[in-house]
Amino acid sequence: FQAFYLRQATREFANDLDKLRSAGDFHQEKSVPLLISALKQGTACFSVEERRMVGGMVGEKAE
């Protein structure tokens, strides 16, 4: 679920992420791990049941 969530979040927020990366105060070695950690925390908003439901829908699309 986490990989799916991160993939979807980065697609949805691609323009915003590009703006962050081009900001003058963005430091690759410090900012990227912080950004990844922040995005991963978004998965905590979903219950186990919601994660299973999304996982099932993703599996159906792959078939």
PDB file of N, CA and C in Angstrom, residues 30-39:
ATOM      1  N   LYS A  30      19.458  16.657   2.621  1.00  0.00           N
ATOM      2  CA  LYS A  30      18.619  16.774   3.819  1.00  0.00           C
ATOM      3  C   LYS A  30      17.135  16.819   3.482  1.00  0.00           C
ATOM      4  N   SER A  31      16.797  17.502   2.429  1.00  0.00           N
ATOM      5  CA  SER A  31      15.390  17.736   2.116  1.00  0.00           C
ATOM      6  C   SER A  31      14.683  16.514   1.542  1.00  0.00           C
ATOM      7  N   VAL A  32      15.374  15.734   0.729  1.00  0.00           N
ATOM      8  CA  VAL A  32      14.732  14.566   0.109  1.00  0.00           C
ATOM      9  C   VAL A  32      14.291  13.551   1.166  1.00  0.00           C
ATOM     10  N   PRO A  33      15.167  13.148   2.098  1.00  0.00           N
ATOM     11  CA  PRO A  33      14.707  12.201   3.125  1.00  0.00           C
ATOM     12  C   PRO A  33      13.554  12.758   3.968  1.00  0.00           C
ATOM     13  N   LEU A  34      13.589  14.044   4.257  1.00  0.00           N
ATOM     14  CA  LEU A  34      12.513  14.669   5.021  1.00  0.00           C
ATOM     15  C   LEU A  34      11.204  14.643   4.237  1.00  0.00           C
ATOM     16  N   LEU A  35      11.288  14.943   2.964  1.00  0.00           N
ATOM     17  CA  LEU A  35      10.106  14.936   2.102  1.00  0.00           C
ATOM     18  C   LEU A  35       9.520  13.527   1.977  1.00  0.00           C
ATOM     19  N   ILE A  36      10.367  12.536   1.797  1.00  0.00           N
ATOM     20  CA  ILE A  36       9.909  11.147   1.702  1.00  0.00           C
ATOM     21  C   ILE A  36       9.236  10.720   3.001  1.00  0.00           C
ATOM     22  N   SER A  37       9.844  11.063   4.115  1.00  0.00           N
ATOM     23  CA  SER A  37       9.268  10.733   5.414  1.00  0.00           C
ATOM     24  C   SER A  37       7.895  11.369   5.588  1.00  0.00           C
ATOM     25  N   ALA A  38       7.775  12.621   5.193  1.00  0.00           N
ATOM     26  CA  ALA A  38       6.493  13.324   5.308  1.00  0.00           C
ATOM     27  C   ALA A  38       5.427  12.672   4.431  1.00  0.00           C
ATOM     28  N   LEU A  39       5.795  12.295   3.224  1.00  0.00           N
ATOM     29  CA  LEU A  39       4.836  11.638   2.331  1.00  0.00           C
ATOM     30  C   LEU A  39       4.411  10.272   2.878  1.00  0.00           C
TER      31      LEU A  39
END
